[in-house]
Coordinates of C-alpha atoms in Angstrom, one line a residue:
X1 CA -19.6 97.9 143.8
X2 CA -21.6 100.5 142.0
X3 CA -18.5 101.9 141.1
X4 CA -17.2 99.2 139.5
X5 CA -20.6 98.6 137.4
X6 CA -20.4 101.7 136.3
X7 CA -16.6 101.4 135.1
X8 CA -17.9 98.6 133.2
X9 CA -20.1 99.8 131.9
X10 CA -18.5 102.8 130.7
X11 CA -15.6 100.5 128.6
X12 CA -18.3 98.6 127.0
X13 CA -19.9 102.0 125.5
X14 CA -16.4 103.3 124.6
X15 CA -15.6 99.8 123.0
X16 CA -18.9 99.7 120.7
X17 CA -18.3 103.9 119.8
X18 CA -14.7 102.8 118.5
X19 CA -15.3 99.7 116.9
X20 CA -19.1 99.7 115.9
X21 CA -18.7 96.3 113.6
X22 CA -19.1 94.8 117.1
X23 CA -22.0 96.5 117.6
X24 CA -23.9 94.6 114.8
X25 CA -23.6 90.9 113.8
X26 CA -22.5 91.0 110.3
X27 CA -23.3 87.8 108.5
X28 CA -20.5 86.4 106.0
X29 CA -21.7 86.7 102.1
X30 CA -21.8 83.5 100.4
X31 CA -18.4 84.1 99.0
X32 CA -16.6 85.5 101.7
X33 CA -17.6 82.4 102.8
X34 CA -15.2 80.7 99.9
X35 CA -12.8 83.5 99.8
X36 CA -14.1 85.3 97.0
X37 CA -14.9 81.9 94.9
X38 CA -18.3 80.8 93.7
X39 CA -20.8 79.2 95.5
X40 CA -22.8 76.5 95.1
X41 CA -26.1 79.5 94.7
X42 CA -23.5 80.8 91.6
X43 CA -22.9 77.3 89.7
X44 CA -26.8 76.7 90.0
X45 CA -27.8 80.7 88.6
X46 CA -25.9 80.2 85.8
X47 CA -27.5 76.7 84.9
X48 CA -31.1 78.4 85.4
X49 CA -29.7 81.4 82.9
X50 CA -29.7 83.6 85.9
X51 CA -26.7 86.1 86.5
X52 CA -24.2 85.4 89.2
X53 CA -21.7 87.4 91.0
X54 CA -18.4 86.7 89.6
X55 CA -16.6 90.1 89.8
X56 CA -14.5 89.4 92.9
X57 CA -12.7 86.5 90.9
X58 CA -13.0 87.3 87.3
X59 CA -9.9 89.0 87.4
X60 CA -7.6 86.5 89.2
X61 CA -5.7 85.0 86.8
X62 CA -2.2 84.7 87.6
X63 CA 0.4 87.3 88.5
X64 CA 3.7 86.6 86.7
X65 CA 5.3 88.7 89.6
X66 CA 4.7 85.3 91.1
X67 CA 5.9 83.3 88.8
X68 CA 9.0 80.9 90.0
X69 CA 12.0 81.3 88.2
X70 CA 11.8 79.4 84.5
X71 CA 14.4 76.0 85.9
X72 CA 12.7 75.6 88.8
X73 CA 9.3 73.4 89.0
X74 CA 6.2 75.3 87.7
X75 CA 8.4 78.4 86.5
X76 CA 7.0 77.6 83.0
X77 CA 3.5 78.6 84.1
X78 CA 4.0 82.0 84.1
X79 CA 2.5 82.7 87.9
X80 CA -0.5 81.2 86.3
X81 CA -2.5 77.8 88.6
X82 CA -4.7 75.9 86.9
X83 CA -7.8 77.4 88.8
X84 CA -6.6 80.9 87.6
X85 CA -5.9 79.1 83.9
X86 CA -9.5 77.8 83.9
X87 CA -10.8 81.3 85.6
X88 CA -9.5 83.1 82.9
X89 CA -10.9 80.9 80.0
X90 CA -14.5 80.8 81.7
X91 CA -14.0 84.8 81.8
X92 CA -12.9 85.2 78.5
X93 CA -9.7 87.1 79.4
X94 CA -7.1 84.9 78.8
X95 CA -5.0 84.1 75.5
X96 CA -5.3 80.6 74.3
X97 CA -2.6 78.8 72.6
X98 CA -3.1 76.0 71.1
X99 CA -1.0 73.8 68.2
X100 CA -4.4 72.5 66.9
X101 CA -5.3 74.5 63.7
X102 CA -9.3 75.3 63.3
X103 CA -12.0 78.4 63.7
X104 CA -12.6 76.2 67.6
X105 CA -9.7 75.6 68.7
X106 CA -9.3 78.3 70.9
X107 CA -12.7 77.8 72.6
X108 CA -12.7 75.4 75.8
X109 CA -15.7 76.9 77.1
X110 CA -19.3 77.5 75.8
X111 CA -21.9 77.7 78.3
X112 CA -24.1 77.9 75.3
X113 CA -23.9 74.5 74.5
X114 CA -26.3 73.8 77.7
X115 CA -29.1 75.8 76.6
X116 CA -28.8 74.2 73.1
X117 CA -28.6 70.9 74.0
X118 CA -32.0 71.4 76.8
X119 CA -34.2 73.2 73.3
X120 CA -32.7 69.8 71.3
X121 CA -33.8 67.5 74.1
X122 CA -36.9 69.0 75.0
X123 CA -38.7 71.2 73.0
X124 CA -37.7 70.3 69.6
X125 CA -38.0 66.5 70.4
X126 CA -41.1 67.1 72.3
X127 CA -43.4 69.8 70.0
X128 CA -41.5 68.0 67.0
X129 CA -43.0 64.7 67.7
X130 CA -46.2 65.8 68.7
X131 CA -47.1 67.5 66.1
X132 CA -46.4 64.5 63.7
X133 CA -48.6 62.0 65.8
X134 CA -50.8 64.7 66.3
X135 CA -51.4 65.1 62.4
X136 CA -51.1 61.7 61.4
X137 CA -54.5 61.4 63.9
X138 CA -56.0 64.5 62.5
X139 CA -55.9 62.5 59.0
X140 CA -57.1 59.9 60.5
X141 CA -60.2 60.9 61.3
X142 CA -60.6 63.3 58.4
X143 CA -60.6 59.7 56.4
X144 CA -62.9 58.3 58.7
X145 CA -65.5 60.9 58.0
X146 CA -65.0 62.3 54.6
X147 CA -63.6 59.1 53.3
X148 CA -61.6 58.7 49.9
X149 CA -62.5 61.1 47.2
X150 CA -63.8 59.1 44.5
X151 CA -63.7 59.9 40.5
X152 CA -67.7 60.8 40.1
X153 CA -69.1 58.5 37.5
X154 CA -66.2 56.0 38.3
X155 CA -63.1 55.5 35.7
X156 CA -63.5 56.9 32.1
X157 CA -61.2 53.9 30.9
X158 CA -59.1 55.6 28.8
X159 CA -55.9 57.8 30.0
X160 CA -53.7 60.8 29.7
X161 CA -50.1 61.3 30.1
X162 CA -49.5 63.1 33.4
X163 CA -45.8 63.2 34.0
X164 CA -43.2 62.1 31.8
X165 CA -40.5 59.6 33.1
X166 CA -37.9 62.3 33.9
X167 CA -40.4 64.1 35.8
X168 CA -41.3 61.2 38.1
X169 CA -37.3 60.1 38.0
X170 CA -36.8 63.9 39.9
X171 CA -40.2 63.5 42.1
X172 CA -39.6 59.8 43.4
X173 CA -35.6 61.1 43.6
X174 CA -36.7 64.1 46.1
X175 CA -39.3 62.1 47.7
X176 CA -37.2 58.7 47.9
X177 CA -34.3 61.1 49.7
X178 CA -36.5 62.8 52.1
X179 CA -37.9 60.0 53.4
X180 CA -34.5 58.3 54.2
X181 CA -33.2 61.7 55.9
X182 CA -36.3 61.8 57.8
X183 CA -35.8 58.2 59.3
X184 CA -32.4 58.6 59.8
X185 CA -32.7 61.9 61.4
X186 CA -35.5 61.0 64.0
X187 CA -33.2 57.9 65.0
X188 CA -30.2 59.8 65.5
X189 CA -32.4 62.7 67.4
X190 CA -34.9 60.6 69.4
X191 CA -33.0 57.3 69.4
X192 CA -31.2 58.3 72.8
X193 CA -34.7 58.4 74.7
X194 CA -36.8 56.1 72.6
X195 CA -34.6 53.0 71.1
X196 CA -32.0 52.3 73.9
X197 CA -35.1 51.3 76.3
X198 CA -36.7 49.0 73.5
X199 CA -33.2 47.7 71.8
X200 CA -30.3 48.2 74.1
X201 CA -27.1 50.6 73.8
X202 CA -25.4 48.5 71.6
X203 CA -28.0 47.6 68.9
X204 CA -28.4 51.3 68.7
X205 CA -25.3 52.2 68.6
X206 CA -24.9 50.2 65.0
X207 CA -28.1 51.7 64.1
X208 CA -26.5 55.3 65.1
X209 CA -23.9 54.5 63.1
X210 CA -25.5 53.3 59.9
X211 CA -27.9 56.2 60.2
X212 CA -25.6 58.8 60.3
X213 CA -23.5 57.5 57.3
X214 CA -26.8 57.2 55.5
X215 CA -28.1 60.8 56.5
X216 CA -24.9 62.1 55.5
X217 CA -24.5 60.6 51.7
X218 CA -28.4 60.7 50.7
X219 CA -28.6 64.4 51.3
X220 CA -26.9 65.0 48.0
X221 CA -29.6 63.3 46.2
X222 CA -31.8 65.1 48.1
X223 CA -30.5 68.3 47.0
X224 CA -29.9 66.9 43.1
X225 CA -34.1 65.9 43.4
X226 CA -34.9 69.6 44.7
X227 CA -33.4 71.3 41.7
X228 CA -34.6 69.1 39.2
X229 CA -38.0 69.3 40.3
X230 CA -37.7 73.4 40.6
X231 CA -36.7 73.6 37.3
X232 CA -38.7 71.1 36.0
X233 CA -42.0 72.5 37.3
X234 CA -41.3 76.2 38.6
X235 CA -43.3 77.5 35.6
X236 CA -46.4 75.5 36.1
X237 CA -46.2 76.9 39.9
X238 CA -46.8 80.6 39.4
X239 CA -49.6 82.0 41.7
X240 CA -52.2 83.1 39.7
X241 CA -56.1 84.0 39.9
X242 CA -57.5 80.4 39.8
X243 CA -55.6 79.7 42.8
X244 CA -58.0 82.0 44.8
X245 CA -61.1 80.2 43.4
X246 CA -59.6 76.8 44.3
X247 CA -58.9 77.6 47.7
X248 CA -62.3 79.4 48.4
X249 CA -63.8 76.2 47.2
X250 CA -61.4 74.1 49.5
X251 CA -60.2 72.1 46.1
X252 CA -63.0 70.1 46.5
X253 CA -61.5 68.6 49.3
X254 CA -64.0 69.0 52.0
X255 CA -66.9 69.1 49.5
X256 CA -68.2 67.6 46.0
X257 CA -66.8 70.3 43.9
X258 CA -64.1 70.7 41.1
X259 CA -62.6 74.0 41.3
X260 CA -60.6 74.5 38.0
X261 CA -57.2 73.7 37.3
X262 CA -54.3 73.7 35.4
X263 CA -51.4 71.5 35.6
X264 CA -51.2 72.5 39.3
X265 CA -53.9 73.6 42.1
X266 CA -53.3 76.3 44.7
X267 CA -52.8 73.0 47.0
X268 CA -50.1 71.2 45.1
X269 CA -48.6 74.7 44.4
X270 CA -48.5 75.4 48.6
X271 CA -46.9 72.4 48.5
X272 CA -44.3 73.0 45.7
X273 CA -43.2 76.1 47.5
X274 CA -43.3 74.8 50.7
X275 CA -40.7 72.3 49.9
X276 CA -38.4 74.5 47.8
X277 CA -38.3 76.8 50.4
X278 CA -37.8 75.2 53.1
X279 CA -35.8 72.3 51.4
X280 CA -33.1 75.0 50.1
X281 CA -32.9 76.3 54.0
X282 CA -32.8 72.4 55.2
X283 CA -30.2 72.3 52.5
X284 CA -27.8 75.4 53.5
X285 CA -27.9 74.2 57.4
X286 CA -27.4 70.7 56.8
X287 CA -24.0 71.4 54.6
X288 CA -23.2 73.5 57.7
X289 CA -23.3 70.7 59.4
X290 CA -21.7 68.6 56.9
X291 CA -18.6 71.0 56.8
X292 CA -18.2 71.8 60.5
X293 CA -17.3 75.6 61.2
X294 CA -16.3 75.9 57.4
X295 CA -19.7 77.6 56.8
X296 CA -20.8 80.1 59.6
X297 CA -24.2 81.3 58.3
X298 CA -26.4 82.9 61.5
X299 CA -24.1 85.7 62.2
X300 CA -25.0 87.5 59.1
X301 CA -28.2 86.4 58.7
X302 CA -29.4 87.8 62.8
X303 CA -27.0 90.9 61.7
X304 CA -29.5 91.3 58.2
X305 CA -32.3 90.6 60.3
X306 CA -30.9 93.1 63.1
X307 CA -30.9 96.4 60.6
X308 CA -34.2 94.9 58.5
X309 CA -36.9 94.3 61.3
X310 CA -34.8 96.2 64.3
X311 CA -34.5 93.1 66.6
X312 CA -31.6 92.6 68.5
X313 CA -30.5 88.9 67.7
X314 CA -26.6 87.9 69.2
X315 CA -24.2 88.7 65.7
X316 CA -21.0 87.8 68.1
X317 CA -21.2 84.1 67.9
X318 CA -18.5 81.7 68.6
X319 CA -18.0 78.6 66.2
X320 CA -19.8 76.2 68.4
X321 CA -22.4 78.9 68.0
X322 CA -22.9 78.8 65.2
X323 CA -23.3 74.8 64.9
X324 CA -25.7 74.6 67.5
X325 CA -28.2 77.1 65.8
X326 CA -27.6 75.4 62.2
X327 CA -28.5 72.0 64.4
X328 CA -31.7 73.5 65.7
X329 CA -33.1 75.0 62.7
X330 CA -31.9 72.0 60.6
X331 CA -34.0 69.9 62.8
X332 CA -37.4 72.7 63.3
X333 CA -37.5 72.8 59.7
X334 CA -37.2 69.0 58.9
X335 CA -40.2 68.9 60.9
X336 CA -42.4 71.4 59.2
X337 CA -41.3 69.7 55.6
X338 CA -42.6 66.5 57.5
X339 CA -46.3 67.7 57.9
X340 CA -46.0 68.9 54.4
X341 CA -44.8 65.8 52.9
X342 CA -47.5 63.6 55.4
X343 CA -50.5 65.8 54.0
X344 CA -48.6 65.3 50.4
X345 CA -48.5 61.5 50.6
X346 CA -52.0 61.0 51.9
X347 CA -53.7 62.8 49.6
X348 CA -51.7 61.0 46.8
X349 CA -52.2 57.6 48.0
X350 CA -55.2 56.2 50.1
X351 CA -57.3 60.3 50.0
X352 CA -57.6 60.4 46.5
X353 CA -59.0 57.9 43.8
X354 CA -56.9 57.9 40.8
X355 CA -53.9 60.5 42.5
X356 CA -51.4 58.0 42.8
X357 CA -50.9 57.1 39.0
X358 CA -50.0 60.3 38.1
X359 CA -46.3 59.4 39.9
X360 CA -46.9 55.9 39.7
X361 CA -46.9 55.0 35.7
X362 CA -47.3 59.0 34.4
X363 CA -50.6 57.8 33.2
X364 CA -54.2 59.6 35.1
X365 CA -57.5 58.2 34.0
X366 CA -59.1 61.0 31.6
X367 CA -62.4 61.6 33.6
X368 CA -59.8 61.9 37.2
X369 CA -58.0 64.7 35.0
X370 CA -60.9 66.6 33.9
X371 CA -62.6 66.8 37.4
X372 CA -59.2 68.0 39.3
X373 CA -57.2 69.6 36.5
X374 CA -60.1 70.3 33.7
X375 CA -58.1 73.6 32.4
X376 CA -54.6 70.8 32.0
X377 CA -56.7 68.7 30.0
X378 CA -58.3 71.1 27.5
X379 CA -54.6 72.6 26.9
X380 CA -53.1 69.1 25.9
X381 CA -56.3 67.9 23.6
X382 CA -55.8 71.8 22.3
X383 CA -52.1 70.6 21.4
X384 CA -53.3 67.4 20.0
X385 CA -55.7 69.1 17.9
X386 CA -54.2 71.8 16.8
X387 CA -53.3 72.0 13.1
X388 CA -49.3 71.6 11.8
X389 CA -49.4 72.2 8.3
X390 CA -47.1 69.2 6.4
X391 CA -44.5 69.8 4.1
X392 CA -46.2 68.6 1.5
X393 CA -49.5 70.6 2.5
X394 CA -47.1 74.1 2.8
X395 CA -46.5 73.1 -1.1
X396 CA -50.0 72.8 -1.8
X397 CA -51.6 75.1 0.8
X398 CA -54.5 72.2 1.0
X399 CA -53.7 69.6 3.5
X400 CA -53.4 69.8 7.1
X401 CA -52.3 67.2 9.7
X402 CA -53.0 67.0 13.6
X403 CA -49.9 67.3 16.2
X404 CA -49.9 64.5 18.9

């Protein structure tokens, strides 16, 4: 008996010496478990940005030494299955063909396209939105406390040209515009998760629709309104000492003084550049968008910014790419122009006593001009004072006449 126990167990110690993987219980890794294939673990790290293990099957993409003969079934594929076809294009290393003629044809895959579409449905939307209701409070209550800034010593009665027609035809063309793509733009980005409860897929759907076509055709008077009003008023925007002064003083905004002026303040002139700026970047991404992958514009502008400030933005982008970062800043700078426009409109309408006429008829009351613009006013009464000599008083050298 004891031999036989000890023959035992002398095969079981030479069995575990020659073969020690039976010595140890080995677990299966996730994709031995599929055969080399991803996992479920995989699928869900790439969604979370993570990286996952796709070595063992990024290079299984067809053999054509296994390729059936070209007249028999399948012989056409080239030794190629559709999983390896579709492994390849997720990888990267296959050739596409296609007959479809355009800068995307040859991408089926963007992985990209997630992460934009999560920044565009949650953060943008999200930030976007709150910082519009958030300032529309703020003003609010600024109103309810400092209340409308009146002209002291009420209305003088008489007035003073302020803006001549074409200059209000460019303003109410650039602000008309804006306010149409601004609509338009929060229907077709919010609509999804804040109409279709309230009006149903359908009625929204229409309103899509319309909004889109309306988006897409007012932007050109958009753009026609921000060069008129560049060129129309670029001179009188010039940053200059005053502009110190006014802002020190907080334009008389938060208190009872009149900082001087000339045509424009330090606040109207924040405001001026704020829209050109921004409205000529609004401008170049929405075209962009306009003319799908006819007008690729990040690559360069990440490669500049790469050798400039040393970052390390992607300057390998693929079409969609491209598109998806003109949609994002498209829509982060719409929003910023929004609180600058908001902030424009309120002190132009119910903040101010006297604001609005300036755009509305071109006509400001004379005392509203010389407590928010006194420097504007003494340069036009200069003009209407100063002397033009006549043709008949250059004969004589005696008689003098005043300009209007």
């Amino acid at each position: 008996m004891n031999c036989k126990l000890f023959g035992a167990a002398v095969f079981v110690l030479a069995t575990l010496v020659f073969n020690p993987v039976w010595a140890q219980d080995v677990p299966e890794s996730d994709q031995m478990s599929t055969g080399g294939g991803q996992t479920l673990e995989d699928i869900m790290a790439r969604q979370e940005r993570l990286k996952a293990d796709g070595e063992s099957r990024s290079k299984e993409t067809g053999n054509p030494a296994n390729a059936a003969p070209i007249n028999e079934p399948l012989g056409t594929r080239g030794g190629r299955s559709d999983a390896d076809a579709w492994r390849g294009i997720r990888y990267d290393n296959i050739d596409i063909e296609t007959q479809v003629r355009n800068p995307a044809a040859d991408v089926l895959i963007q992985d990209g396209g997630m992460r934009w579409y999560q920044l565009r449905e949650g953060p943008v939307i999200t930030y976007g939105g709150g910082a519009i209701l958030g300032f529309i409070a703020l003003l609010v209550v600024f109103y309810l406390i400092r209340g409308r800034i009146k002209i002291e010593g009420g209305p003088a009665g008489t007035t003073i040209e302020r803006f001549k027609a074409v200059e209000r035809f460019g303003h109410w063309l650039l602000a008309g515009s804006f306010i149409a793509l601004g609509l338009t733009g929060l229907i077709t980005l919010m609509g999804r998760s804040f109409l279709i409860p309230v009006m149903g897929a359908d009625a929204f759907a229409t309103l899509a629709a319309g909004s889109k076509w309306v988006h897409n055709n007012v932007a050109w008077a958009f753009m026609l309104g921000l060069v008129m009003t560049f060129v129309m008023w670029v001179a009188h925007n010039i940053p200059n000492k005053l502009d110190w002064q006014w802002l020190k003083a907080g334009g008389g905004i938060f208190t009872k003084s009149h900082p001087s002026a000339k045509k424009f303040n330090a606040g109207q002139k924040i405001i001026f550049w704020t829209v050109m700026v921004l409205g000529a970047s609004v401008s170049l991404s929405g075209l962009s968008l306009l003319f799908p992958f006819q007008m690729p514009m990040f690559a360069d502008t990440f490669g500049i910014m790469n050798s400039v400030l040393g970052t390390s933005f992607p300057t390998d982008l693929a079409p969609h790419e491209e598109m998806q970062y003109a949609n994002l800043w498209h829509s982060i700078v719409a929003f910023v122009m929004m609180l600058a426009i908001i902030a424009h409109i309120y002190i132009g309408s119910v903040g101010m006593e006297g604001a609005f006429d300036a755009m509305g008829n071109g006509q400001v009351d004379v005392e509203w001009a010389r407590q928010h613009h006194d420097l504007w006013v003494a340069e036009v009464e200069a003009k209407r004072v100063s002397p033009t000599p006549t043709r008949r008083g250059k004969e004589r050298g005696c008689r003098w006449r005043c300009a209007h």
